[in-house]
Amino acid sequence: MASKGRGVLEGSEWEEIFAHCIGAEWKPSNVGLDDVVFGNTAWGAKTVKSGVKDFRDLKKIRLISGRNSIVYSYGGIIDTSADPNEVGGQVLEIWNERVSSIREKYKHLRTVVLVKSNDLSQVAVFEFDTIRYDPELFDFSWNTNGNLVGFDRGTDNKRFVWQPHGSQFTIIEEVPKCSLILKLKQPEVLDKSKILDAIGFDKSWVTVEKRE
């Protein structure tokens, strides 16, 4: 915050920070489930913004959890008139295969989440086991926006959202009451010219070239 002058923390920065905090290896992954590795445990590190004023009141967050393309994995076309439970089962199976492939390499697989306020003055941290989901335990339906929504079977507790166009798969997680909450005071912005002087910056460090 002091160096950037604004409350911005990207996902890759959170991965690196978490790895450093626990003395683990940071190895960004395309799959996004094993970005941090320590022994036989891997973590997927995720960030999500929240507009909740007091993070002690956080209830649920939506985690974007990859692109689950049923067209790529199963062929055919996207048809929002198709049986939602059949399509939902396919979407979950894509996720399950991804989880299984990582579990073949690591005994423990977890997700660590950083919930951040818009100005980064509050953050909440929690983690949980990254699991497979049994399609038989959920009911799916198409909503008015043409997205597929999954609920715990027989309840109105929403657990998943899948967007056919783009294949974005979102898992809705409850924020545990034991989450760690940090409140940060906005620091003074560092004087960039003083920082550059301190490290001995010279304009010769930067060269500009043209390809032709």
Tab-separated table of C-alpha atoms in Angstrom:
chain	number	residue	atom	x	y	z
A	1	MET	CA	0.000	0.000	0.000
A	2	ALA	CA	2.848	2.379	0.802
A	3	SER	CA	4.720	1.610	-2.393
A	4	LYS	CA	1.726	1.470	-4.735
A	5	GLY	CA	-0.187	4.339	-3.180
A	6	ARG	CA	-3.449	2.377	-3.382
A	7	GLY	CA	-4.972	-0.711	-1.871
A	8	VAL	CA	-4.343	-3.276	-4.563
A	9	LEU	CA	-3.300	-6.878	-4.045
A	10	GLU	CA	-3.320	-9.245	-7.003
A	11	GLY	CA	-3.882	-12.968	-6.761
A	12	SER	CA	-0.282	-13.844	-7.598
A	13	GLU	CA	0.944	-11.514	-4.830
A	14	TRP	CA	-1.292	-13.291	-2.320
A	15	GLU	CA	0.089	-16.659	-3.447
A	16	GLU	CA	3.641	-15.444	-2.873
A	17	ILE	CA	2.808	-13.815	0.484
A	18	PHE	CA	1.113	-16.958	1.804
A	19	ALA	CA	3.969	-19.168	0.635
A	20	HIS	CA	6.485	-16.893	2.348
A	21	CYS	CA	4.469	-16.817	5.590
A	22	ILE	CA	4.440	-20.608	5.966
A	23	GLY	CA	7.908	-21.225	4.518
A	24	ALA	CA	6.495	-23.070	1.510
A	25	GLU	CA	7.371	-23.103	-2.176
A	26	TRP	CA	5.465	-20.758	-4.464
A	27	LYS	CA	4.893	-22.420	-7.814
A	28	PRO	CA	2.089	-20.707	-9.779
A	29	SER	CA	-0.095	-23.310	-11.416
A	30	ASN	CA	-2.257	-23.122	-14.521
A	31	VAL	CA	-4.825	-25.289	-12.776
A	32	GLY	CA	-4.877	-22.929	-9.784
A	33	LEU	CA	-5.227	-25.686	-7.198
A	34	ASP	CA	-1.593	-26.169	-6.217
A	35	ASP	CA	0.015	-22.721	-6.281
A	36	VAL	CA	1.757	-23.257	-2.940
A	37	VAL	CA	3.475	-26.477	-1.864
A	38	PHE	CA	4.821	-27.540	1.507
A	39	GLY	CA	5.784	-31.199	1.853
A	40	ASN	CA	2.835	-33.372	0.902
A	41	THR	CA	0.341	-30.502	1.092
A	42	ALA	CA	-0.656	-28.148	-1.709
A	43	TRP	CA	-2.820	-25.033	-1.555
A	44	GLY	CA	-4.732	-23.116	-4.152
A	45	ALA	CA	-4.568	-19.456	-3.080
A	46	LYS	CA	-7.458	-17.209	-4.032
A	47	THR	CA	-8.456	-13.601	-3.468
A	48	VAL	CA	-11.942	-12.142	-3.576
A	49	LYS	CA	-13.294	-8.655	-2.914
A	50	SER	CA	-16.118	-7.935	-0.527
A	51	GLY	CA	-18.126	-4.784	0.080
A	52	VAL	CA	-19.214	-5.870	3.568
A	53	LYS	CA	-18.494	-2.960	5.910
A	54	ASP	CA	-17.367	-5.016	8.899
A	55	PHE	CA	-15.651	-8.299	8.018
A	56	ARG	CA	-16.932	-9.855	11.237
A	57	ASP	CA	-20.257	-9.932	9.356
A	58	LEU	CA	-18.933	-11.870	6.351
A	59	LYS	CA	-21.255	-14.764	5.530
A	60	LYS	CA	-20.475	-16.126	2.072
A	61	ILE	CA	-18.092	-15.447	-0.792
A	62	ARG	CA	-18.019	-16.496	-4.422
A	63	LEU	CA	-14.818	-18.145	-5.609
A	64	ILE	CA	-14.146	-18.243	-9.323
A	65	SER	CA	-12.841	-21.777	-9.711
A	66	GLY	CA	-11.786	-22.209	-13.303
A	67	ARG	CA	-13.376	-22.749	-16.660
A	68	ASN	CA	-15.333	-25.982	-16.938
A	69	SER	CA	-16.132	-26.361	-20.624
A	70	ILE	CA	-18.567	-29.190	-21.276
A	71	VAL	CA	-18.142	-28.572	-25.008
A	72	TYR	CA	-14.399	-29.215	-24.769
A	73	SER	CA	-14.732	-32.137	-22.346
A	74	TYR	CA	-17.857	-33.853	-23.651
A	75	GLY	CA	-18.430	-32.450	-27.149
A	76	GLY	CA	-21.830	-31.298	-28.344
A	77	ILE	CA	-23.204	-27.806	-27.952
A	78	ILE	CA	-24.370	-25.527	-25.168
A	79	ASP	CA	-28.104	-25.966	-24.807
A	80	THR	CA	-29.836	-24.127	-21.968
A	81	SER	CA	-32.974	-26.207	-22.567
A	82	ALA	CA	-31.064	-29.375	-21.665
A	83	ASP	CA	-31.674	-31.223	-18.399
A	84	PRO	CA	-29.945	-28.950	-15.845
A	85	ASN	CA	-29.020	-31.833	-13.562
A	86	GLU	CA	-27.287	-33.644	-16.406
A	87	VAL	CA	-25.327	-30.537	-17.373
A	88	GLY	CA	-24.574	-29.784	-13.711
A	89	GLY	CA	-23.223	-33.284	-13.273
A	90	GLN	CA	-20.869	-32.781	-16.214
A	91	VAL	CA	-19.660	-29.441	-14.849
A	92	LEU	CA	-18.931	-30.995	-11.448
A	93	GLU	CA	-17.167	-33.971	-13.007
A	94	ILE	CA	-14.757	-31.613	-14.783
A	95	TRP	CA	-13.972	-30.042	-11.411
A	96	ASN	CA	-13.684	-33.459	-9.760
A	97	GLU	CA	-11.196	-34.692	-12.352
A	98	ARG	CA	-9.088	-31.597	-11.782
A	99	VAL	CA	-9.068	-32.189	-8.033
A	100	SER	CA	-8.270	-35.887	-8.455
A	101	SER	CA	-5.307	-35.159	-10.728
A	102	ILE	CA	-3.733	-32.901	-8.081
A	103	ARG	CA	-4.516	-35.331	-5.260
A	104	GLU	CA	-2.464	-37.941	-7.088
A	105	LYS	CA	0.573	-35.782	-6.350
A	106	TYR	CA	-0.236	-34.438	-2.886
A	107	LYS	CA	-1.780	-36.186	0.114
A	108	HIS	CA	-3.489	-33.009	1.294
A	109	LEU	CA	-5.111	-30.419	-0.942
A	110	ARG	CA	-6.479	-27.189	0.494
A	111	THR	CA	-7.703	-23.775	-0.562
A	112	VAL	CA	-6.630	-20.621	1.278
A	113	VAL	CA	-8.733	-17.523	0.692
A	114	LEU	CA	-7.974	-13.851	1.229
A	115	VAL	CA	-11.141	-11.743	1.338
A	116	LYS	CA	-10.207	-8.101	0.829
A	117	SER	CA	-12.075	-4.814	1.105
A	118	ASN	CA	-11.951	-2.428	-1.834
A	119	ASP	CA	-9.307	-0.231	-0.161
A	120	LEU	CA	-7.494	-3.168	1.490
A	121	SER	CA	-8.134	-1.714	4.946
A	122	GLN	CA	-9.636	-5.062	6.003
A	123	VAL	CA	-8.782	-8.611	5.009
A	124	ALA	CA	-10.048	-11.975	6.199
A	125	VAL	CA	-8.140	-15.240	5.789
A	126	PHE	CA	-9.428	-18.773	6.019
A	127	GLU	CA	-8.734	-22.171	4.472
A	128	PHE	CA	-10.530	-25.436	3.884
A	129	ASP	CA	-10.061	-28.822	2.253
A	130	THR	CA	-10.432	-28.799	-1.529
A	131	ILE	CA	-12.899	-31.570	-2.254
A	132	ARG	CA	-14.731	-33.408	-5.004
A	133	TYR	CA	-18.481	-32.862	-5.232
A	134	ASP	CA	-20.947	-35.720	-5.658
A	135	PRO	CA	-23.496	-34.588	-8.301
A	136	GLU	CA	-26.159	-36.673	-6.559
A	137	LEU	CA	-26.105	-34.247	-3.632
A	138	PHE	CA	-27.145	-31.190	-5.637
A	139	ASP	CA	-30.091	-29.876	-7.636
A	140	PHE	CA	-29.419	-27.713	-10.682
A	141	SER	CA	-31.629	-25.289	-12.550
A	142	TRP	CA	-31.294	-22.622	-15.231
A	143	ASN	CA	-31.849	-19.086	-13.977
A	144	THR	CA	-33.361	-16.174	-15.905
A	145	ASN	CA	-29.893	-15.086	-17.088
A	146	GLY	CA	-29.290	-18.442	-18.719
A	147	ASN	CA	-26.748	-19.506	-16.092
A	148	LEU	CA	-26.756	-22.869	-14.377
A	149	VAL	CA	-27.210	-22.691	-10.617
A	150	GLY	CA	-26.599	-25.555	-8.188
A	151	PHE	CA	-28.187	-25.959	-4.744
A	152	ASP	CA	-27.731	-28.424	-1.924
A	153	ARG	CA	-30.359	-31.056	-2.771
A	154	GLY	CA	-33.752	-30.255	-1.330
A	155	THR	CA	-32.726	-26.815	-0.046
A	156	ASP	CA	-32.387	-23.247	-1.332
A	157	ASN	CA	-28.722	-23.077	-0.286
A	158	LYS	CA	-26.883	-22.013	-3.433
A	159	ARG	CA	-23.493	-23.715	-3.947
A	160	PHE	CA	-22.481	-23.252	-7.590
A	161	VAL	CA	-22.940	-20.983	-10.574
A	162	TRP	CA	-21.833	-21.945	-14.061
A	163	GLN	CA	-21.912	-19.543	-17.000
A	164	PRO	CA	-22.342	-21.456	-20.285
A	165	HIS	CA	-20.710	-18.726	-22.354
A	166	GLY	CA	-17.160	-18.632	-21.057
A	167	SER	CA	-17.640	-21.755	-18.919
A	168	GLN	CA	-16.753	-19.899	-15.716
A	169	PHE	CA	-17.385	-22.097	-12.685
A	170	THR	CA	-18.018	-20.406	-9.342
A	171	ILE	CA	-18.188	-22.114	-5.962
A	172	ILE	CA	-20.002	-20.353	-3.138
A	173	GLU	CA	-18.308	-20.872	0.205
A	174	GLU	CA	-19.401	-19.971	3.699
A	175	VAL	CA	-16.914	-17.827	5.593
A	176	PRO	CA	-16.112	-19.632	8.846
A	177	LYS	CA	-16.496	-17.754	12.105
A	178	CYS	CA	-12.915	-18.660	12.997
A	179	SER	CA	-11.527	-16.662	10.046
A	180	LEU	CA	-8.539	-14.459	10.782
A	181	ILE	CA	-9.436	-10.783	10.335
A	182	LEU	CA	-6.765	-8.145	9.861
A	183	LYS	CA	-7.415	-4.404	9.850
A	184	LEU	CA	-4.786	-2.260	8.187
A	185	LYS	CA	-4.021	1.410	8.650
A	186	GLN	CA	-3.405	3.259	5.404
A	187	PRO	CA	0.326	4.119	5.439
A	188	GLU	CA	1.938	7.224	4.037
A	189	VAL	CA	2.803	6.794	0.383
A	190	LEU	CA	6.530	6.363	-0.115
A	191	ASP	CA	8.384	9.061	-2.021
A	192	LYS	CA	9.390	7.196	-5.167
A	193	SER	CA	12.222	9.586	-5.979
A	194	LYS	CA	13.789	8.909	-2.548
A	195	ILE	CA	13.457	5.167	-3.069
A	196	LEU	CA	15.158	5.400	-6.441
A	197	ASP	CA	17.938	7.491	-4.938
A	198	ALA	CA	18.357	4.975	-2.097
A	199	ILE	CA	18.931	2.085	-4.516
A	200	GLY	CA	21.236	4.153	-6.690
A	201	PHE	CA	18.972	4.214	-9.713
A	202	ASP	CA	20.511	5.580	-12.863
A	203	LYS	CA	18.725	6.331	-16.116
A	204	SER	CA	21.197	4.050	-17.873
A	205	TRP	CA	19.327	1.110	-16.298
A	206	VAL	CA	16.594	1.598	-18.895
A	207	THR	CA	17.201	1.245	-22.593
A	208	VAL	CA	14.652	1.773	-25.349
A	209	GLU	CA	14.951	-0.014	-28.654
A	210	LYS	CA	12.918	-0.403	-31.798
A	211	ARG	CA	12.581	-3.649	-33.662
A	212	GLU	CA	13.350	-1.881	-36.937
